[in-house]
Amino acid sequence: MSNKNPRLEALKQFNKAADIMHLESWIKEILSYPEKVVEVYIPVKMDNGEVKVFEGYRCQYNNALGPYKGGIRYSPDVDKDEVIALAQLMTFKCALVDLPFGGAKGGVKVDPLKLSLSELERLTRRYTYEIINIIGPSIDIPAPDVLTDEQVMAWIMDTYSIIKGYNEPAVVTGKPVYLGGSKGRKEATGKGVAITTREFLKLFGDDIKGKKVAIQGFGNVGSHSALFLSQMGAIIVAITDMKGGVYNSKGLDIPDLIKYAYYEKDIEGKTKRTVAGYPNADSITNEELFKLDVDIIIPAAVENVITEENAHHIKAKYIIEAANGPTTFEAEEILLNKGTIIVPDILANSGGVIVSYLEWIQDRIGYYWDESEVNSSLEKRLIRVINEVYNTSKKYLVDLRTASYILAIERIANAYRKRGLFP
Ligand code: GLU
């Protein structure tokens, strides 16, 4: 992790695109800042009777296009500037894929893997209570992110509904299906990553079949990306996570690896939640993963993992950003000079928020679609945007990230040009 300010780092990319497209200075000024950052201190009664206070945030970056939208992460690395940077990314992601949403992000500084289930529930409910007046189906709609899941979303929805006095499933997305969640939402980000990879390879004259892939991260996004890419004929040779990594030059059996990491228990009876120790492979570290002789690298964990230090070692032709902000601005310059094709986060991982949008619609109209309808709607929208990004990169002679930002900024700028600035 670098010690640069993540908020200012994230702005570098925005500034690059804004300058190329000659964005009006008043819109550039507005988009350089978040609209609101709420900081809360969350007291939680722990199982041993002690009370501990956890630091939490919700950043609402911009809502020119619609209600704020974005996940909530639980991680020891959460801080205010990181949450702001991630909320900025959500703003451009939602605009890029043409959703009627602005951008937001929330976070609590905690290691959820060290909490019991009931401590996690009390933390989530109290955090929800602290931000209850700034969220809602027409205001700001949270969703899962790093180390939060459908259970956490169900607690948020329940707490909100009880306090407001009516059932409100549309206040969060990524809920369990039987509580108003959308079919296909859990798999959506990984599915989007796989579709984006396949389509960009096609546009650059390659074929996904037989391509060697290394993935960093095996949470919801990493594991589903691995699964769908292997179903498309890619060979997943390496995967690393927080506790270790595995490598097999002939390809890993992904369904078996998912079973190992998520269903098998360790000697203490806990779910393993790691690929480490998987028998049919050699072990590998994170640093080694980035040096592998593979066609595609997919960072699917956290931000700032591809840096000036390791960018030189990367041999892969494609980097598909399943995580948010995995490549630093400086690392990207190095990689672009080498001819690496980087498919940016705001496009590659947008499958999650696209299906969140479908979930929000279904909750608001009270009618639920089949999984096939959800999936075909996701694929159709993604392919349309992939082509728009590709064509924009040709038109402006820029990389795919800059092209994505140009498209996203143009949509937000159009809203500002007509809405004007209050008062
Ligand atoms: N946390 C996910 C993201 O970074 C999903 C956000 C959402 O569905 O609102 O895109």
mmCIF file of N, CA, C and O in Angstrom, residues 49-118:
data_model
loop_
_atom_site.group_PDB
_atom_site.id
_atom_site.type_symbol
_atom_site.label_atom_id
_atom_site.label_comp_id
_atom_site.label_asym_id
_atom_site.label_seq_id
_atom_site.Cartn_x
_atom_site.Cartn_y
_atom_site.Cartn_z
ATOM 1 N N GLY A 49 -18.579 -8.276 27.194
ATOM 2 C CA GLY A 49 -19.186 -7.257 28.045
ATOM 3 C C GLY A 49 -18.548 -5.879 27.900
ATOM 4 O O GLY A 49 -19.139 -4.870 28.284
ATOM 5 N N GLU A 50 -17.338 -5.822 27.315
ATOM 6 C CA GLU A 50 -16.683 -4.528 27.127
ATOM 7 C C GLU A 50 -17.337 -3.749 25.986
ATOM 8 O O GLU A 50 -17.906 -4.340 25.072
ATOM 9 N N VAL A 51 -17.198 -2.420 26.018
ATOM 10 C CA VAL A 51 -17.694 -1.607 24.904
ATOM 11 C C VAL A 51 -16.495 -1.094 24.102
ATOM 12 O O VAL A 51 -15.520 -0.604 24.681
ATOM 13 N N LYS A 52 -16.582 -1.274 22.778
ATOM 14 C CA LYS A 52 -15.521 -0.749 21.905
ATOM 15 C C LYS A 52 -16.134 0.213 20.897
ATOM 16 O O LYS A 52 -17.259 -0.013 20.437
ATOM 17 N N VAL A 53 -15.389 1.254 20.558
ATOM 18 C CA VAL A 53 -15.910 2.229 19.601
ATOM 19 C C VAL A 53 -15.179 2.072 18.268
ATOM 20 O O VAL A 53 -13.951 2.012 18.231
ATOM 21 N N PHE A 54 -15.940 1.973 17.184
ATOM 22 C CA PHE A 54 -15.363 1.821 15.838
ATOM 23 C C PHE A 54 -15.653 3.086 15.025
ATOM 24 O O PHE A 54 -16.724 3.677 15.146
ATOM 25 N N GLU A 55 -14.659 3.415 14.168
ATOM 26 C CA GLU A 55 -14.754 4.625 13.356
ATOM 27 C C GLU A 55 -15.434 4.262 12.027
ATOM 28 O O GLU A 55 -15.065 3.261 11.412
ATOM 29 N N GLY A 56 -16.429 5.053 11.614
ATOM 30 C CA GLY A 56 -17.118 4.750 10.353
ATOM 31 C C GLY A 56 -17.380 6.014 9.537
ATOM 32 O O GLY A 56 -17.357 7.131 10.060
ATOM 33 N N TYR A 57 -17.623 5.802 8.237
ATOM 34 C CA TYR A 57 -17.845 6.931 7.320
ATOM 35 C C TYR A 57 -18.929 6.597 6.313
ATOM 36 O O TYR A 57 -19.165 5.437 5.998
ATOM 37 N N ARG A 58 -19.560 7.651 5.780
ATOM 38 C CA ARG A 58 -20.319 7.528 4.541
ATOM 39 C C ARG A 58 -20.012 8.788 3.742
ATOM 40 O O ARG A 58 -20.251 9.906 4.237
ATOM 41 N N CYS A 59 -19.459 8.598 2.570
ATOM 42 C CA CYS A 59 -19.165 9.739 1.709
ATOM 43 C C CYS A 59 -20.148 9.756 0.548
ATOM 44 O O CYS A 59 -20.303 8.770 -0.160
ATOM 45 N N GLN A 60 -20.807 10.898 0.372
ATOM 46 C CA GLN A 60 -21.711 11.084 -0.768
ATOM 47 C C GLN A 60 -20.999 12.028 -1.716
ATOM 48 O O GLN A 60 -20.899 13.224 -1.453
ATOM 49 N N TYR A 61 -20.474 11.478 -2.800
ATOM 50 C CA TYR A 61 -19.564 12.276 -3.635
ATOM 51 C C TYR A 61 -20.315 13.222 -4.562
ATOM 52 O O TYR A 61 -20.034 14.389 -4.638
ATOM 53 N N ASN A 62 -21.268 12.661 -5.295
ATOM 54 C CA ASN A 62 -21.983 13.504 -6.257
ATOM 55 C C ASN A 62 -23.319 12.867 -6.603
ATOM 56 O O ASN A 62 -23.406 11.654 -6.742
ATOM 57 N N ASN A 63 -24.372 13.707 -6.725
ATOM 58 C CA ASN A 63 -25.687 13.137 -7.081
ATOM 59 C C ASN A 63 -26.355 13.877 -8.241
ATOM 60 O O ASN A 63 -27.570 13.936 -8.316
ATOM 61 N N ALA A 64 -25.538 14.401 -9.153
ATOM 62 C CA ALA A 64 -26.119 15.127 -10.294
ATOM 63 C C ALA A 64 -27.013 14.215 -11.142
ATOM 64 O O ALA A 64 -27.998 14.657 -11.715
ATOM 65 N N LEU A 65 -26.687 12.929 -11.205
ATOM 66 C CA LEU A 65 -27.451 12.019 -12.087
ATOM 67 C C LEU A 65 -28.542 11.226 -11.362
ATOM 68 O O LEU A 65 -29.353 10.565 -12.003
ATOM 69 N N GLY A 66 -28.545 11.257 -10.035
ATOM 70 C CA GLY A 66 -29.552 10.481 -9.304
ATOM 71 C C GLY A 66 -29.081 10.215 -7.897
ATOM 72 O O GLY A 66 -28.026 10.714 -7.483
ATOM 73 N N PRO A 67 -29.858 9.411 -7.127
ATOM 74 C CA PRO A 67 -29.470 9.129 -5.745
ATOM 75 C C PRO A 67 -28.045 8.572 -5.658
ATOM 76 O O PRO A 67 -27.580 7.885 -6.568
ATOM 77 N N TYR A 68 -27.374 8.862 -4.566
ATOM 78 C CA TYR A 68 -26.023 8.336 -4.347
ATOM 79 C C TYR A 68 -26.085 6.811 -4.285
ATOM 80 O O TYR A 68 -27.045 6.239 -3.769
ATOM 81 N N LYS A 69 -25.037 6.156 -4.794
ATOM 82 C CA LYS A 69 -25.018 4.694 -4.806
ATOM 83 C C LYS A 69 -23.603 4.214 -4.546
ATOM 84 O O LYS A 69 -22.644 4.740 -5.120
ATOM 85 N N GLY A 70 -23.463 3.186 -3.726
ATOM 86 C CA GLY A 70 -22.133 2.614 -3.518
ATOM 87 C C GLY A 70 -22.080 1.744 -2.281
ATOM 88 O O GLY A 70 -22.916 1.855 -1.382
ATOM 89 N N GLY A 71 -21.081 0.890 -2.247
ATOM 90 C CA GLY A 71 -20.990 -0.124 -1.198
ATOM 91 C C GLY A 71 -20.522 0.402 0.145
ATOM 92 O O GLY A 71 -20.185 1.572 0.313
ATOM 93 N N ILE A 72 -20.518 -0.525 1.104
ATOM 94 C CA ILE A 72 -19.968 -0.282 2.435
ATOM 95 C C ILE A 72 -18.919 -1.352 2.670
ATOM 96 O O ILE A 72 -19.206 -2.541 2.485
ATOM 97 N N ARG A 73 -17.703 -0.951 3.055
ATOM 98 C CA ARG A 73 -16.684 -1.960 3.341
ATOM 99 C C ARG A 73 -16.309 -1.980 4.810
ATOM 100 O O ARG A 73 -16.367 -0.960 5.479
ATOM 101 N N TYR A 74 -15.994 -3.170 5.278
ATOM 102 C CA TYR A 74 -15.482 -3.330 6.631
ATOM 103 C C TYR A 74 -14.034 -3.768 6.490
ATOM 104 O O TYR A 74 -13.762 -4.862 5.960
ATOM 105 N N SER A 75 -13.099 -2.941 6.942
ATOM 106 C CA SER A 75 -11.694 -3.316 6.808
ATOM 107 C C SER A 75 -10.848 -2.483 7.762
ATOM 108 O O SER A 75 -11.158 -1.306 8.003
ATOM 109 N N PRO A 76 -9.760 -3.069 8.295
ATOM 110 C CA PRO A 76 -8.882 -2.301 9.185
ATOM 111 C C PRO A 76 -8.213 -1.132 8.459
ATOM 112 O O PRO A 76 -7.724 -0.211 9.097
ATOM 113 N N ASP A 77 -8.180 -1.164 7.115
ATOM 114 C CA ASP A 77 -7.508 -0.103 6.347
ATOM 115 C C ASP A 77 -8.405 1.087 6.030
ATOM 116 O O ASP A 77 -7.958 2.060 5.421
ATOM 117 N N VAL A 78 -9.687 1.015 6.411
ATOM 118 C CA VAL A 78 -10.607 2.113 6.066
ATOM 119 C C VAL A 78 -10.143 3.420 6.699
ATOM 120 O O VAL A 78 -9.764 3.448 7.863
ATOM 121 N N ASP A 79 -10.120 4.489 5.923
ATOM 122 C CA ASP A 79 -10.002 5.831 6.506
ATOM 123 C C ASP A 79 -10.774 6.802 5.620
ATOM 124 O O ASP A 79 -11.271 6.435 4.554
ATOM 125 N N LYS A 80 -10.867 8.031 6.093
ATOM 126 C CA LYS A 80 -11.739 9.007 5.439
ATOM 127 C C LYS A 80 -11.343 9.243 3.968
ATOM 128 O O LYS A 80 -12.204 9.244 3.082
ATOM 129 N N ASP A 81 -10.050 9.446 3.719
ATOM 130 C CA ASP A 81 -9.633 9.749 2.348
ATOM 131 C C ASP A 81 -9.844 8.567 1.408
ATOM 132 O O ASP A 81 -10.156 8.742 0.229
ATOM 133 N N GLU A 82 -9.684 7.350 1.936
ATOM 134 C CA GLU A 82 -9.928 6.170 1.103
ATOM 135 C C GLU A 82 -11.415 6.103 0.721
ATOM 136 O O GLU A 82 -11.764 5.852 -0.439
ATOM 137 N N VAL A 83 -12.274 6.360 1.688
ATOM 138 C CA VAL A 83 -13.719 6.314 1.411
ATOM 139 C C VAL A 83 -14.097 7.387 0.381
ATOM 140 O O VAL A 83 -14.870 7.127 -0.545
ATOM 141 N N ILE A 84 -13.498 8.567 0.502
ATOM 142 C CA ILE A 84 -13.797 9.640 -0.466
ATOM 143 C C ILE A 84 -13.333 9.218 -1.872
ATOM 144 O O ILE A 84 -14.063 9.377 -2.855
ATOM 145 N N ALA A 85 -12.120 8.657 -1.951
ATOM 146 C CA ALA A 85 -11.594 8.234 -3.260
ATOM 147 C C ALA A 85 -12.501 7.170 -3.884
ATOM 148 O O ALA A 85 -12.802 7.207 -5.086
ATOM 149 N N LEU A 86 -12.973 6.240 -3.068
ATOM 150 C CA LEU A 86 -13.830 5.167 -3.590
ATOM 151 C C LEU A 86 -15.206 5.706 -3.997
ATOM 152 O O LEU A 86 -15.818 5.219 -4.958
ATOM 153 N N ALA A 87 -15.686 6.722 -3.274
ATOM 154 C CA ALA A 87 -16.979 7.335 -3.627
ATOM 155 C C ALA A 87 -16.862 8.082 -4.961
ATOM 156 O O ALA A 87 -17.798 8.114 -5.760
ATOM 157 N N GLN A 88 -15.674 8.667 -5.175
ATOM 158 C CA GLN A 88 -15.428 9.349 -6.453
ATOM 159 C C GLN A 88 -15.468 8.328 -7.604
ATOM 160 O O GLN A 88 -16.107 8.557 -8.634
ATOM 161 N N LEU A 89 -14.823 7.174 -7.380
ATOM 162 C CA LEU A 89 -14.856 6.118 -8.408
ATOM 163 C C LEU A 89 -16.289 5.675 -8.693
ATOM 164 O O LEU A 89 -16.657 5.437 -9.845
ATOM 165 N N MET A 90 -17.101 5.534 -7.641
ATOM 166 C CA MET A 90 -18.504 5.111 -7.844
ATOM 167 C C MET A 90 -19.262 6.137 -8.693
ATOM 168 O O MET A 90 -20.103 5.767 -9.513
ATOM 169 N N THR A 91 -18.959 7.419 -8.494
ATOM 170 C CA THR A 91 -19.639 8.467 -9.263
ATOM 171 C C THR A 91 -19.397 8.265 -10.760
ATOM 172 O O THR A 91 -20.317 8.304 -11.577
ATOM 173 N N PHE A 92 -18.114 8.013 -11.103
ATOM 174 C CA PHE A 92 -17.790 7.859 -12.524
ATOM 175 C C PHE A 92 -18.256 6.495 -13.055
ATOM 176 O O PHE A 92 -18.631 6.360 -14.207
ATOM 177 N N LYS A 93 -18.236 5.487 -12.179
ATOM 178 C CA LYS A 93 -18.697 4.155 -12.602
ATOM 179 C C LYS A 93 -20.186 4.190 -12.975
ATOM 180 O O LYS A 93 -20.586 3.725 -14.043
ATOM 181 N N CYS A 94 -20.995 4.763 -12.098
ATOM 182 C CA CYS A 94 -22.440 4.797 -12.368
ATOM 183 C C CYS A 94 -22.726 5.621 -13.623
ATOM 184 O O CYS A 94 -23.577 5.256 -14.439
ATOM 185 N N ALA A 95 -21.993 6.737 -13.786
ATOM 186 C CA ALA A 95 -22.215 7.571 -14.969
ATOM 187 C C ALA A 95 -21.790 6.827 -16.231
ATOM 188 O O ALA A 95 -22.494 6.849 -17.241
ATOM 189 N N LEU A 96 -20.633 6.157 -16.160
ATOM 190 C CA LEU A 96 -20.123 5.447 -17.338
ATOM 191 C C LEU A 96 -21.118 4.413 -17.850
ATOM 192 O O LEU A 96 -21.347 4.302 -19.050
ATOM 193 N N VAL A 97 -21.704 3.630 -16.926
ATOM 194 C CA VAL A 97 -22.605 2.572 -17.384
ATOM 195 C C VAL A 97 -24.048 3.069 -17.465
ATOM 196 O O VAL A 97 -24.983 2.294 -17.575
ATOM 197 N N ASP A 98 -24.188 4.415 -17.417
ATOM 198 C CA ASP A 98 -25.447 5.082 -17.726
ATOM 199 C C ASP A 98 -26.571 4.718 -16.766
ATOM 200 O O ASP A 98 -27.702 4.466 -17.187
ATOM 201 N N LEU A 99 -26.257 4.667 -15.475
ATOM 202 C CA LEU A 99 -27.286 4.410 -14.467
ATOM 203 C C LEU A 99 -27.764 5.747 -13.902
ATOM 204 O O LEU A 99 -26.983 6.688 -13.822
ATOM 205 N N PRO A 100 -29.039 5.821 -13.473
ATOM 206 C CA PRO A 100 -29.527 7.085 -12.913
ATOM 207 C C PRO A 100 -29.116 7.238 -11.453
ATOM 208 O O PRO A 100 -29.950 7.415 -10.558
ATOM 209 N N PHE A 101 -27.818 7.119 -11.201
ATOM 210 C CA PHE A 101 -27.274 7.173 -9.841
ATOM 211 C C PHE A 101 -26.076 8.094 -9.773
ATOM 212 O O PHE A 101 -25.309 8.208 -10.743
ATOM 213 N N GLY A 102 -25.881 8.673 -8.597
ATOM 214 C CA GLY A 102 -24.623 9.338 -8.268
ATOM 215 C C GLY A 102 -23.693 8.333 -7.618
ATOM 216 O O GLY A 102 -23.892 7.120 -7.736
ATOM 217 N N GLY A 103 -22.686 8.849 -6.897
ATOM 218 C CA GLY A 103 -21.712 7.935 -6.298
ATOM 219 C C GLY A 103 -21.504 8.178 -4.823
ATOM 220 O O GLY A 103 -21.521 9.312 -4.355
ATOM 221 N N ALA A 104 -21.324 7.079 -4.079
ATOM 222 C CA ALA A 104 -21.095 7.150 -2.634
ATOM 223 C C ALA A 104 -20.232 5.973 -2.204
ATOM 224 O O ALA A 104 -19.979 5.055 -2.994
ATOM 225 N N LYS A 105 -19.750 5.994 -0.995
ATOM 226 C CA LYS A 105 -19.086 4.823 -0.416
ATOM 227 C C LYS A 105 -19.126 4.961 1.090
ATOM 228 O O LYS A 105 -19.102 6.066 1.624
ATOM 229 N N GLY A 106 -19.182 3.809 1.763
ATOM 230 C CA GLY A 106 -19.140 3.813 3.221
ATOM 231 C C GLY A 106 -18.072 2.867 3.695
ATOM 232 O O GLY A 106 -17.643 1.970 2.957
ATOM 233 N N GLY A 107 -17.644 3.051 4.928
ATOM 234 C CA GLY A 107 -16.651 2.125 5.452
ATOM 235 C C GLY A 107 -16.605 2.183 6.962
ATOM 236 O O GLY A 107 -16.895 3.222 7.565
ATOM 237 N N VAL A 108 -16.291 1.044 7.566
ATOM 238 C CA VAL A 108 -16.040 0.996 9.006
ATOM 239 C C VAL A 108 -14.658 0.389 9.204
ATOM 240 O O VAL A 108 -14.322 -0.625 8.567
ATOM 241 N N LYS A 109 -13.874 1.042 10.056
ATOM 242 C CA LYS A 109 -12.510 0.569 10.323
ATOM 243 C C LYS A 109 -12.577 -0.565 11.330
ATOM 244 O O LYS A 109 -12.662 -0.333 12.546
ATOM 245 N N VAL A 110 -12.603 -1.776 10.829
ATOM 246 C CA VAL A 110 -12.756 -2.965 11.687
ATOM 247 C C VAL A 110 -12.303 -4.191 10.893
ATOM 248 O O VAL A 110 -12.423 -4.219 9.663
ATOM 249 N N ASP A 111 -11.767 -5.173 11.592
ATOM 250 C CA ASP A 111 -11.504 -6.456 10.936
ATOM 251 C C ASP A 111 -12.683 -7.382 11.243
ATOM 252 O O ASP A 111 -12.755 -7.958 12.330
ATOM 253 N N PRO A 112 -13.618 -7.513 10.307
ATOM 254 C CA PRO A 112 -14.850 -8.264 10.604
ATOM 255 C C PRO A 112 -14.578 -9.742 10.875
ATOM 256 O O PRO A 112 -15.378 -10.404 11.534
ATOM 257 N N LEU A 113 -13.432 -10.245 10.384
ATOM 258 C CA LEU A 113 -13.143 -11.662 10.600
ATOM 259 C C LEU A 113 -12.786 -11.935 12.058
ATOM 260 O O LEU A 113 -12.793 -13.079 12.510
ATOM 261 N N LYS A 114 -12.520 -10.865 12.815
ATOM 262 C CA LYS A 114 -12.198 -11.042 14.236
ATOM 263 C C LYS A 114 -13.424 -10.861 15.128
ATOM 264 O O LYS A 114 -13.332 -10.996 16.350
ATOM 265 N N LEU A 115 -14.575 -10.509 14.537
ATOM 266 C CA LEU A 115 -15.787 -10.313 15.331
ATOM 267 C C LEU A 115 -16.653 -11.564 15.287
ATOM 268 O O LEU A 115 -16.647 -12.301 14.302
ATOM 269 N N SER A 116 -17.435 -11.783 16.365
ATOM 270 C CA SER A 116 -18.423 -12.864 16.305
ATOM 271 C C SER A 116 -19.589 -12.360 15.453
ATOM 272 O O SER A 116 -19.715 -11.153 15.197
ATOM 273 N N LEU A 117 -20.470 -13.284 15.074
ATOM 274 C CA LEU A 117 -21.612 -12.904 14.246
ATOM 275 C C LEU A 117 -22.488 -11.878 14.970
ATOM 276 O O LEU A 117 -22.983 -10.921 14.369
ATOM 277 N N SER A 118 -22.662 -12.053 16.284
ATOM 278 C CA SER A 118 -23.549 -11.126 16.983
ATOM 279 C C SER A 118 -22.879 -9.762 17.172
ATOM 280 O O SER A 118 -23.551 -8.733 17.160
#
